[in-house]
Short mmCIF file of C-alpha atoms in Angstrom, two decimals:
data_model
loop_
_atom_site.label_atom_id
_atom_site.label_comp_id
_atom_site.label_asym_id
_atom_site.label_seq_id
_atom_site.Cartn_x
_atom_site.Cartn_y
_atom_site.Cartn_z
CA UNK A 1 84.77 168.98 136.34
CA UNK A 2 84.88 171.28 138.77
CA UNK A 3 83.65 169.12 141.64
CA UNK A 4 86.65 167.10 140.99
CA UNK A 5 89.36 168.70 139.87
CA UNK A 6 91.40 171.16 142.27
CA UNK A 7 93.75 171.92 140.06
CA UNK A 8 91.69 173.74 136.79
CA UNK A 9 89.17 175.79 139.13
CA UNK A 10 92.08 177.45 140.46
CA UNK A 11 93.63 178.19 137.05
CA UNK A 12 90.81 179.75 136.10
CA UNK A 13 90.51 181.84 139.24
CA UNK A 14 94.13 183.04 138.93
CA UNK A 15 93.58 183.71 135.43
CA UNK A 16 90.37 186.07 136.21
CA UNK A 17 92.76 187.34 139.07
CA UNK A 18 95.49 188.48 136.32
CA UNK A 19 93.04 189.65 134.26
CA UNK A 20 91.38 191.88 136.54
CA UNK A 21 94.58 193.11 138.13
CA UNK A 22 96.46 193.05 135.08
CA UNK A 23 99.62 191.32 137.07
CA UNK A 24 100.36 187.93 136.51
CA UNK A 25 100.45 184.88 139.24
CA UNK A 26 103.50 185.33 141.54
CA UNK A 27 105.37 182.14 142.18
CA UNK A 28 104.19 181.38 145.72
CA UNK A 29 100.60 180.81 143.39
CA UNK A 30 101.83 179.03 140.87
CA UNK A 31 103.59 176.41 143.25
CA UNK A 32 100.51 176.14 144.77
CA UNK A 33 98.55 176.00 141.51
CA UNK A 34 100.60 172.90 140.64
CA UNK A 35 101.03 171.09 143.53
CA UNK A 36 97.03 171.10 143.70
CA UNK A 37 97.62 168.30 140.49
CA UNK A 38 97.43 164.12 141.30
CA UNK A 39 98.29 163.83 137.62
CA UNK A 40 95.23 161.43 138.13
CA UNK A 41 95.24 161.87 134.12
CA UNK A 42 91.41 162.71 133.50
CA UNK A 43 91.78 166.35 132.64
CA UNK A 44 90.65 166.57 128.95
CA UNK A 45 93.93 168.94 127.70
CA UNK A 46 96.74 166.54 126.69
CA UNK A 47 99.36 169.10 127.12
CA UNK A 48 98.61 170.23 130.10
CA UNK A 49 99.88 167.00 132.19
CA UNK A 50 102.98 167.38 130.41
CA UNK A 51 103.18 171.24 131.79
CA UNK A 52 102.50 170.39 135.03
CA UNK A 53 105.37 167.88 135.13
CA UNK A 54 108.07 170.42 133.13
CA UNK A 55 106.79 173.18 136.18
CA UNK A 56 107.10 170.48 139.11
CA UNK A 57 110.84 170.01 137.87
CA UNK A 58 111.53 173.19 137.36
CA UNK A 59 110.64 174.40 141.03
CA UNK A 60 112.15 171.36 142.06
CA UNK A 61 115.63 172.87 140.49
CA UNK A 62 115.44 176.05 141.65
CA UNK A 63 114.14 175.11 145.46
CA UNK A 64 114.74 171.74 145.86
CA UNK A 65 112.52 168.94 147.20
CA UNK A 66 111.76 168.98 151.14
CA UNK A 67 113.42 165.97 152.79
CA UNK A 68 109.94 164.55 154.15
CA UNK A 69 108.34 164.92 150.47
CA UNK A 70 111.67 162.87 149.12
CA UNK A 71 111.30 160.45 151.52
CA UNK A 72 107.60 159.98 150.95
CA UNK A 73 108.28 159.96 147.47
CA UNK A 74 110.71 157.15 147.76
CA UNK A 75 108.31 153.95 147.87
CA UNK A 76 110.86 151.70 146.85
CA UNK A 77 113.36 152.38 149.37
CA UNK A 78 110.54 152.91 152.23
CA UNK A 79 109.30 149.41 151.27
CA UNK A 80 112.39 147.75 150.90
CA UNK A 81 113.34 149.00 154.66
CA UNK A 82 109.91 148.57 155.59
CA UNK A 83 109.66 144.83 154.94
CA UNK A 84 112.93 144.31 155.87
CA UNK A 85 112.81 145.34 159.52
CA UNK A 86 108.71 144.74 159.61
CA UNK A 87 109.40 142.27 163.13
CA UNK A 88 110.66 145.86 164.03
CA UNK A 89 108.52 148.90 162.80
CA UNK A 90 105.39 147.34 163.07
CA UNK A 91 105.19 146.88 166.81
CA UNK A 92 106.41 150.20 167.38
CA UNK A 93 103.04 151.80 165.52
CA UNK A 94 101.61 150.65 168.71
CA UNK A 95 104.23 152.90 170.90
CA UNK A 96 101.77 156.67 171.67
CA UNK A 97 105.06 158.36 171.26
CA UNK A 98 106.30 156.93 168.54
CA UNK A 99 103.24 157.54 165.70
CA UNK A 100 103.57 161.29 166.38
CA UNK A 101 106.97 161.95 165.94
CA UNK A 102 107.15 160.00 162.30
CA UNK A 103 103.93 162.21 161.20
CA UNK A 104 105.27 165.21 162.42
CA UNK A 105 109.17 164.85 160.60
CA UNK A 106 107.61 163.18 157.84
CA UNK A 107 104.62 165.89 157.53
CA UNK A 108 102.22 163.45 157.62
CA UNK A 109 98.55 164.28 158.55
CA UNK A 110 97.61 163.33 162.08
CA UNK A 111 94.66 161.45 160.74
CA UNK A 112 96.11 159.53 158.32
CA UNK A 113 97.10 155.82 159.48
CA UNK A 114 100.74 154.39 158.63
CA UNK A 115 101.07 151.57 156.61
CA UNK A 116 102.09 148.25 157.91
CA UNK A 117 104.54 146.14 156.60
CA UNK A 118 104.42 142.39 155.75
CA UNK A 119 107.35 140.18 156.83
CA UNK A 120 107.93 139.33 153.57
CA UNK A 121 107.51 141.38 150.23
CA UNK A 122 106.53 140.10 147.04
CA UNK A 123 109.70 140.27 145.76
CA UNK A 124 111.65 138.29 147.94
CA UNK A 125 108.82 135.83 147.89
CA UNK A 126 109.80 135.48 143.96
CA UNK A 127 112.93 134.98 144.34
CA UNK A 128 112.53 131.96 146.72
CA UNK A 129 110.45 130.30 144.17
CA UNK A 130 113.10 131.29 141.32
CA UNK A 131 110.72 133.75 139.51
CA UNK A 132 113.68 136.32 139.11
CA UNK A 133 115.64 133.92 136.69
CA UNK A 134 114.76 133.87 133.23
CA UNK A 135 113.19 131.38 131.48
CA UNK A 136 114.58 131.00 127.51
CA UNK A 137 112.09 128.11 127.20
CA UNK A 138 108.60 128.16 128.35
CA UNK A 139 108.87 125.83 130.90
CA UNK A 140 106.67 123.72 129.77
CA UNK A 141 103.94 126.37 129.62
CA UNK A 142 102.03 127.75 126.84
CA UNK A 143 103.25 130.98 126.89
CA UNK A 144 105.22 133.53 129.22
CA UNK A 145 105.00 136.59 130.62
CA UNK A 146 107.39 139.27 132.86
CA UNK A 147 105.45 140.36 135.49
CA UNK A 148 105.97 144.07 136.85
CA UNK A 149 104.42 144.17 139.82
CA UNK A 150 104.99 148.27 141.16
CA UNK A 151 105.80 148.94 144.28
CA UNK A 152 102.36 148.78 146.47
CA UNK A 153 101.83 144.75 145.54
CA UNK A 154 105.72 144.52 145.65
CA UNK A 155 105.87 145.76 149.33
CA UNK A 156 102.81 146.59 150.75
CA UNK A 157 100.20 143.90 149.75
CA UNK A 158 102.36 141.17 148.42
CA UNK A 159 99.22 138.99 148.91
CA UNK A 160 98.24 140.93 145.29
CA UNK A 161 101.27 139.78 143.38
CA UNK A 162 101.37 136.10 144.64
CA UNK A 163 97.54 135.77 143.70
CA UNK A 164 98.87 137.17 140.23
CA UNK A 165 101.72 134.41 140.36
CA UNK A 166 99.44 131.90 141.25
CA UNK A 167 96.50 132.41 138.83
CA UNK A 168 98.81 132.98 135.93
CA UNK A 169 100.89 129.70 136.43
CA UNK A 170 97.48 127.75 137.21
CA UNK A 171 96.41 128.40 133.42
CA UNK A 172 99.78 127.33 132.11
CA UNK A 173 101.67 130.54 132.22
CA UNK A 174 105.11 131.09 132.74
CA UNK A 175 105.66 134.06 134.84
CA UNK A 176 109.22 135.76 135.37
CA UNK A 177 109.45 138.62 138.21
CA UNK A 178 112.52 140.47 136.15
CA UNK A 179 114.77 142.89 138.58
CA UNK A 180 112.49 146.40 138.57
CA UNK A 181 112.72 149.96 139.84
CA UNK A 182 109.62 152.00 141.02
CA UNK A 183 107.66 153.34 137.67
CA UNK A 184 108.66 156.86 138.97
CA UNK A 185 105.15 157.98 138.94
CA UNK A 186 105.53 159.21 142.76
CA UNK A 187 109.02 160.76 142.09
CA UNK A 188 107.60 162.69 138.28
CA UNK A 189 104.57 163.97 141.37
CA UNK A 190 107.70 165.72 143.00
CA UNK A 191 109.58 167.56 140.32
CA UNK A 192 112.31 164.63 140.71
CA UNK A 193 113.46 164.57 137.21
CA UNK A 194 117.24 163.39 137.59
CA UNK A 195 116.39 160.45 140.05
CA UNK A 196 112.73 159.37 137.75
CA UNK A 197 114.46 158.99 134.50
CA UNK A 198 117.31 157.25 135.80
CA UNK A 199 114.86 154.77 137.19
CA UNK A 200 113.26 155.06 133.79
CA UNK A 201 115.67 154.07 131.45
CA UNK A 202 116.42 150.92 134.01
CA UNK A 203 112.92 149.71 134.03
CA UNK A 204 113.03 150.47 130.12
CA UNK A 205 116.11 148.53 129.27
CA UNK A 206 115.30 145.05 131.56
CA UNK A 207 111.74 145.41 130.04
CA UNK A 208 112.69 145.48 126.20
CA UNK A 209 115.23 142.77 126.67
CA UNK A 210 112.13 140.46 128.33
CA UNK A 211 110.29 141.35 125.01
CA UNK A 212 113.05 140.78 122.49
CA UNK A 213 113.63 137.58 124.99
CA UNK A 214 109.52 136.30 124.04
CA UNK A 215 108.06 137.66 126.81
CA UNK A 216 104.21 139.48 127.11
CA UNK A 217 105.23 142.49 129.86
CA UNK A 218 102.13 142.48 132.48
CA UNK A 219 101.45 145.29 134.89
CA UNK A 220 98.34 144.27 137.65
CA UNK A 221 98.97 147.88 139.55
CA UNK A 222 96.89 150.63 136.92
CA UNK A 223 99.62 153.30 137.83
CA UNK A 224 102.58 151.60 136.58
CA UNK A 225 100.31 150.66 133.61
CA UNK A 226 99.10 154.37 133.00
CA UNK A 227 102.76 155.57 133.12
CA UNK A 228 104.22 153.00 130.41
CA UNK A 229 101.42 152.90 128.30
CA UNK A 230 100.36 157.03 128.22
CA UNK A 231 102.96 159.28 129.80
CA UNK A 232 105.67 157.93 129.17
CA UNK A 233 104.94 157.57 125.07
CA UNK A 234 103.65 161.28 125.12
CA UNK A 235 105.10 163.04 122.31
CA UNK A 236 107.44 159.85 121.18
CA UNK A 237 105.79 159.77 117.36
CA UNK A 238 106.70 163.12 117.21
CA UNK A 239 110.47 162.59 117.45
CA UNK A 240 112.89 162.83 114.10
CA UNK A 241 113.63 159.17 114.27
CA UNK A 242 110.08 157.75 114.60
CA UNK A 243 109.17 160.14 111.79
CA UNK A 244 112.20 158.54 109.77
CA UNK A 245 111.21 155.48 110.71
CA UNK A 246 107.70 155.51 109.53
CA UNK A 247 108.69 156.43 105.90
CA UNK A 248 106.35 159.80 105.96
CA UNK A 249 108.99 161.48 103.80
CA UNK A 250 110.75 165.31 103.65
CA UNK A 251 106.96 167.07 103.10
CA UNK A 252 104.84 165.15 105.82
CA UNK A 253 104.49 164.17 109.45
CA UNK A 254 103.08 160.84 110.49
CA UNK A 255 100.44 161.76 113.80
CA UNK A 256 99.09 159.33 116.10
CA UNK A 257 94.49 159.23 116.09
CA UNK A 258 94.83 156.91 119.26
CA UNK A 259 95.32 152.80 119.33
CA UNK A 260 97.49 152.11 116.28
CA UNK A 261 95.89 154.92 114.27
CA UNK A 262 97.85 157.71 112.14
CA UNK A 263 97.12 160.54 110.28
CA UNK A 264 99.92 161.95 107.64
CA UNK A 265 99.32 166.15 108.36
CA UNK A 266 102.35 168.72 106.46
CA UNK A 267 105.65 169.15 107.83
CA UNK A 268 105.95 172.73 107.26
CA UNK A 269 103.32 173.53 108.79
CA UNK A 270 103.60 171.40 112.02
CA UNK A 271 107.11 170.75 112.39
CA UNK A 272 107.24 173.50 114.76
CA UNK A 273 104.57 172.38 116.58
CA UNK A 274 104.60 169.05 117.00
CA UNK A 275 108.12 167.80 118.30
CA UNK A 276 109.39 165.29 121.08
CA UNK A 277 111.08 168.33 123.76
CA UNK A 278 108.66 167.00 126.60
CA UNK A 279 109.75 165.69 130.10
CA UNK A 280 110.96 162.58 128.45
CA UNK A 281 112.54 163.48 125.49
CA UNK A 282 116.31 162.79 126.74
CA UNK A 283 114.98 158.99 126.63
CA UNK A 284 115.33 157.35 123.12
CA UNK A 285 111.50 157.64 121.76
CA UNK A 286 111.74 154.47 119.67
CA UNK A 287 112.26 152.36 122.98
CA UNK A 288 109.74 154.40 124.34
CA UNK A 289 107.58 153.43 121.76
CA UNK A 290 107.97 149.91 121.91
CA UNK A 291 107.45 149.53 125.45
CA UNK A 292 104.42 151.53 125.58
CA UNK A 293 103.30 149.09 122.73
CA UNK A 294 104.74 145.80 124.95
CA UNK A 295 103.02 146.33 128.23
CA UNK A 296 99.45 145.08 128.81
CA UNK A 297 96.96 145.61 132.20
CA UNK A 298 97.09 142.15 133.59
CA UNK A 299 92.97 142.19 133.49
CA UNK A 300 93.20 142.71 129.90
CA UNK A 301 95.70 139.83 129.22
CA UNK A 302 93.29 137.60 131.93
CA UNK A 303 90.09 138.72 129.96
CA UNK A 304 91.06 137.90 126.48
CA UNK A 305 91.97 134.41 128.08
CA UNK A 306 88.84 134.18 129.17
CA UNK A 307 86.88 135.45 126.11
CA UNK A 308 88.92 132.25 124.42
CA UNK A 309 87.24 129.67 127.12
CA UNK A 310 90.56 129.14 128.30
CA UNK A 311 90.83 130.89 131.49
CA UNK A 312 90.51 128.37 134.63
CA UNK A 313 89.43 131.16 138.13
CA UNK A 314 88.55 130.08 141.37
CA UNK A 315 84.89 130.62 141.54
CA UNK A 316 84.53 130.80 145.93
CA UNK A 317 83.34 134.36 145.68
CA UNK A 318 80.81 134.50 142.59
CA UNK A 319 77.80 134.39 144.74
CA UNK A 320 79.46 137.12 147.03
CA UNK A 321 77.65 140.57 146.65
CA UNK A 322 80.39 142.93 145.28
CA UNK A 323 80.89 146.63 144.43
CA UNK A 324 83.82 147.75 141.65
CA UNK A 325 85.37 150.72 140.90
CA UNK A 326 87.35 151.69 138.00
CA UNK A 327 90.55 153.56 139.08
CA UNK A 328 91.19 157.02 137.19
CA UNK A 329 94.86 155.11 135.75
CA UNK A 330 92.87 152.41 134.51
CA UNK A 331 90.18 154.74 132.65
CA UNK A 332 93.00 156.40 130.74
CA UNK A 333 94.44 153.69 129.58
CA UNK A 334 91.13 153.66 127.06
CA UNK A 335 90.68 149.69 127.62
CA UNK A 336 87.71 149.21 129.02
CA UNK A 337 87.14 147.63 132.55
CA UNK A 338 88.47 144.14 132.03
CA UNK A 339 88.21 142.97 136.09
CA UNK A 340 84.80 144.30 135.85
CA UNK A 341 83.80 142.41 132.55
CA UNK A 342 85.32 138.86 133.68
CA UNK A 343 83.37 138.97 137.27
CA UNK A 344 80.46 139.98 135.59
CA UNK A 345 80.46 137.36 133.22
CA UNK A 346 80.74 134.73 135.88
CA UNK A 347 77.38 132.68 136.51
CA UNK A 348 75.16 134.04 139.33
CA UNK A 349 77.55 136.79 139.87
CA UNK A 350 76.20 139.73 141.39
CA UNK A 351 78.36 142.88 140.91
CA UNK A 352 77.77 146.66 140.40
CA UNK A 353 79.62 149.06 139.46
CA UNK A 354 80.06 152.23 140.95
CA UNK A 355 81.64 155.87 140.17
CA UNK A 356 81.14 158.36 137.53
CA UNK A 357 83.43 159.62 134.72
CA UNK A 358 85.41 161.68 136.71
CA UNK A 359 85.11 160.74 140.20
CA UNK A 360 88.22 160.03 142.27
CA UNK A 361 88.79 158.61 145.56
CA UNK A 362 91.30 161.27 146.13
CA UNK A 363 94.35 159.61 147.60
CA UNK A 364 96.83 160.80 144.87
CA UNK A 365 98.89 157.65 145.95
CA UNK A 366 101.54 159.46 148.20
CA UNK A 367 100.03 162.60 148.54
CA UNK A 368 97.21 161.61 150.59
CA UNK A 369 100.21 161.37 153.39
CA UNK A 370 100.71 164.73 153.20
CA UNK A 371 99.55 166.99 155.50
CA UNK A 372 99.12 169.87 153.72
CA UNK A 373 97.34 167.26 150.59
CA UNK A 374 94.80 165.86 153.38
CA UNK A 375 91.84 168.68 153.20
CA UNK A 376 91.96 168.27 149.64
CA UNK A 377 92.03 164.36 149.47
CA UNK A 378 88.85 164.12 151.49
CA UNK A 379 87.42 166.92 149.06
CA UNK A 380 88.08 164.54 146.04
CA UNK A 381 86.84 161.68 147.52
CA UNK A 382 83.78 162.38 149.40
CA UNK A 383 81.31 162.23 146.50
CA UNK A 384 82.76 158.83 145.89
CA UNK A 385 82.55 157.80 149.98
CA UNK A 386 79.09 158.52 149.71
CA UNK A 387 78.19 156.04 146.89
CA UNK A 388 80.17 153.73 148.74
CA UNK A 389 78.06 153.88 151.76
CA UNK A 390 75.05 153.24 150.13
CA UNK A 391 76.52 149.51 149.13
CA UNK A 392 76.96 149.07 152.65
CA UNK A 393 76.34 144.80 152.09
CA UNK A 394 78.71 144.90 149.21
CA UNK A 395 82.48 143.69 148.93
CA UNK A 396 84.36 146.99 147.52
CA UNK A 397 86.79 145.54 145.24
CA UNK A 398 88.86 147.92 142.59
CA UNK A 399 92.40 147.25 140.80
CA UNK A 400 94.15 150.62 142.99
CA UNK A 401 96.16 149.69 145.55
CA UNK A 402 96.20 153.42 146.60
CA UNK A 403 92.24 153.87 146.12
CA UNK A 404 92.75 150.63 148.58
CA UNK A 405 94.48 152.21 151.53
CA UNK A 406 91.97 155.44 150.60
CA UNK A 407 88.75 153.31 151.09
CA UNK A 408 90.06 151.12 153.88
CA UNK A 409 91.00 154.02 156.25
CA UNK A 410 87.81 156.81 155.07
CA UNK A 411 85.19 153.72 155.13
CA UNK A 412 86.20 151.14 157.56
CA UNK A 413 85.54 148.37 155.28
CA UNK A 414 88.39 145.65 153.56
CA UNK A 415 88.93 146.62 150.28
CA UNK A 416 90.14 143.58 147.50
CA UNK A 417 92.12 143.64 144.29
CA UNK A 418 89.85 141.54 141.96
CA UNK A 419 93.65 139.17 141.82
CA UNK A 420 92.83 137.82 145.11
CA UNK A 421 88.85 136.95 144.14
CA UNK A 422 89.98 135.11 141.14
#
């Protein structure tokens, strides 16, 4: 773990340094210590994601966020704008004085490219074809889904969410693009607690109302999916009213195994221990609950299509050599590799996979900006560059958007979402 994680070799050396010196970590280490953290989710401690979030908001209180790491932060409104005035912004990237200045009052490494921005984002693409407006019917589909895109396929690669539209509604799906905030995952990074759960409860309250209205909720970006389906339940079956609820009684506590798997364990003895007074216990844990339980990876909702014989995929690319890898988001959402398993299963396919257990290409979505994140982004990522370019004849496609603008820019190479292959 310690050729991939920054974060837990540098606990351990401030631990040996307190213990040797017999004075704790000062603040200016600690700050440090957390900010080395992607929350890419692999570290094997549950609580210690949870800790890293609760410190990130606290410094965030007591020192505030730097403008440029609020404004990084901030994909919605930096994709919103981007999009909006792309005829604008995009031709002056190729102004010398221009680049510069942005990297420099945004703290951007020099190295790192700026995005471009489509003319049109996903969203407003949506709208034109009346995907925002609900559907109480089916439209003449077999079934419907609300489709939350995120903000990368929303504004920066719109290409990802039409192919989503467009496969979904050529097997007879309905698909409704319901009004959405960012999933806060980029905000939570920056000790933004007020703004993230405001943004939270939003997404939360449009989202169960598509549910209770018939819909299956569908993320395609593994972030957003990671977020609804992990952090955001973390500690939920712990609260007083899911415990109520579940009809364990006065004497016992009903704890999650994992999947839909529970344990009854003593109340006295773990009441203590076990409670809901994480980073999102202000929102109501029953809601949290049922959204966690609502949302489904896109690839897993396209792959159990599939399994039934009923999924209809544009075959072009089947005989197209092809490398995959399995973002870190995806992995800890425990469901397998579902893009991986349906373009595997295709006839004459040839597809690899590539990437061990707990390799990561490094980006840490908006931290890989940063100038002060880029030595350690490359550090991440090199021991997955170097797999990469020994597929040199292969088509590098993986479900990250971020790991997308990672590979693009540190191998040269167009990277695809398997959405636009299928």
């Amino acid at each position: 773990m310690e050729d991939d994680c920054l974060f837990f070799p540098e606990l351990y050396r401030l631990q040996d340094q307190a213990d040797e010196s017999g004075l704790p970590p000062n603040t200016r280490e600690l700050r440090n210590l957390i900010d080395l953290c992607t929350l890419c989710g692999l570290c094997p401690c549950q609580d210690i994601k949870m800790l890293i979030l609760q410190a990130k908001a606290a410094f965030s209180d007591e020192k505030g966020i730097p403008l440029s790491s609020r404004m990084l932060s901030d994909i919605e409104t930096i994709g919103r704008w981007g999009t909006t005035f792309s005829q604008v912004i995009n031709p002056l990237k190729g102004l010398k004085p221009v680049v510069p200045l942005v990297k420099k009052a945004l703290k951007i490494h020099p190295q790192r490219d700026l995005p471009g921005f489509p003319k049109q984002s996903f969203f407003l693409w949506a709208k034109k074809k009346g995907l925002d407006i609900p559907n109480p019917g089916n439209r003449g589909c077999t079934s419907k889904v609300a489709y939350f895109a995120g903000c990368s396929a929303g504004y920066l690669f719109p290409e990802v969410g039409k192919a989503a539209v467009r496969l979904l509604e050529r097997n007879g799906i309905a698909v409704y693009v319901p009004t959405q905030e960012c999933c806060s995952m980029p905000l939570i990074m920056e000790g933004d607690k007020t703004t993230s759960l405001k943004k939270i409860a939003a997404n939360m309250e449009r989202l169960l109302q598509c549910v209770q209205d018939g819909y299956d909720i569908v993320c395609s970006c593994p972030t957003c999916g990671y977020f609804f389906k992990k952090l955001l339940l973390e500690n939920a079956y712990y609260s007083e009213a899911f415990q109520e609820q579940s009809g364990a009684g006065s004497k016992a506590m009903k704890v999650p195994l994992g999947g839909q798997r529970f344990t009854l364990v003593s109340r006295g003895s773990y009441r203590k221990l076990l409670k809901d007074d994480g980073y999102f216990s202000s929102l109501d844990p029953l809601k949290r609950i049922k959204l966690s339980n609502s949302v489904t990876d896109l690839g897993e909702y396209l792959l159990s299509i599939y399994l039934k014989g009923d999924l209809n995929i544009n075959r072009v690319y089947q005989d197209v050599p092809m490398v995959y890898y399995a973002p870190c988001h995806l992995r800890e959402q425990k469901i397998g590799q579902p893009y991986y398993s349906l373009l595997k299963s295709l006839e004459g396919s040839d597809i690899i996979q590539i990437g061990e257990a707990m390799e990561c290409c490094g980006m840490g979505g908006h931290l890989g900006y940063k100038k002060s994140f880029h030595a350690h982004t490359l550090e991440i990522g090199q021991p997955l560059f170097k797999r990469f370019l020994s597929e040199k004849n292969r088509m590098i496609i993986t479900d990250c958007l971020s790991c997308k603008i990672q590979f693009e820019q540190m191998l040269a190479r167009k990277v695809f979402h398997p959405l636009e292959l299928l």
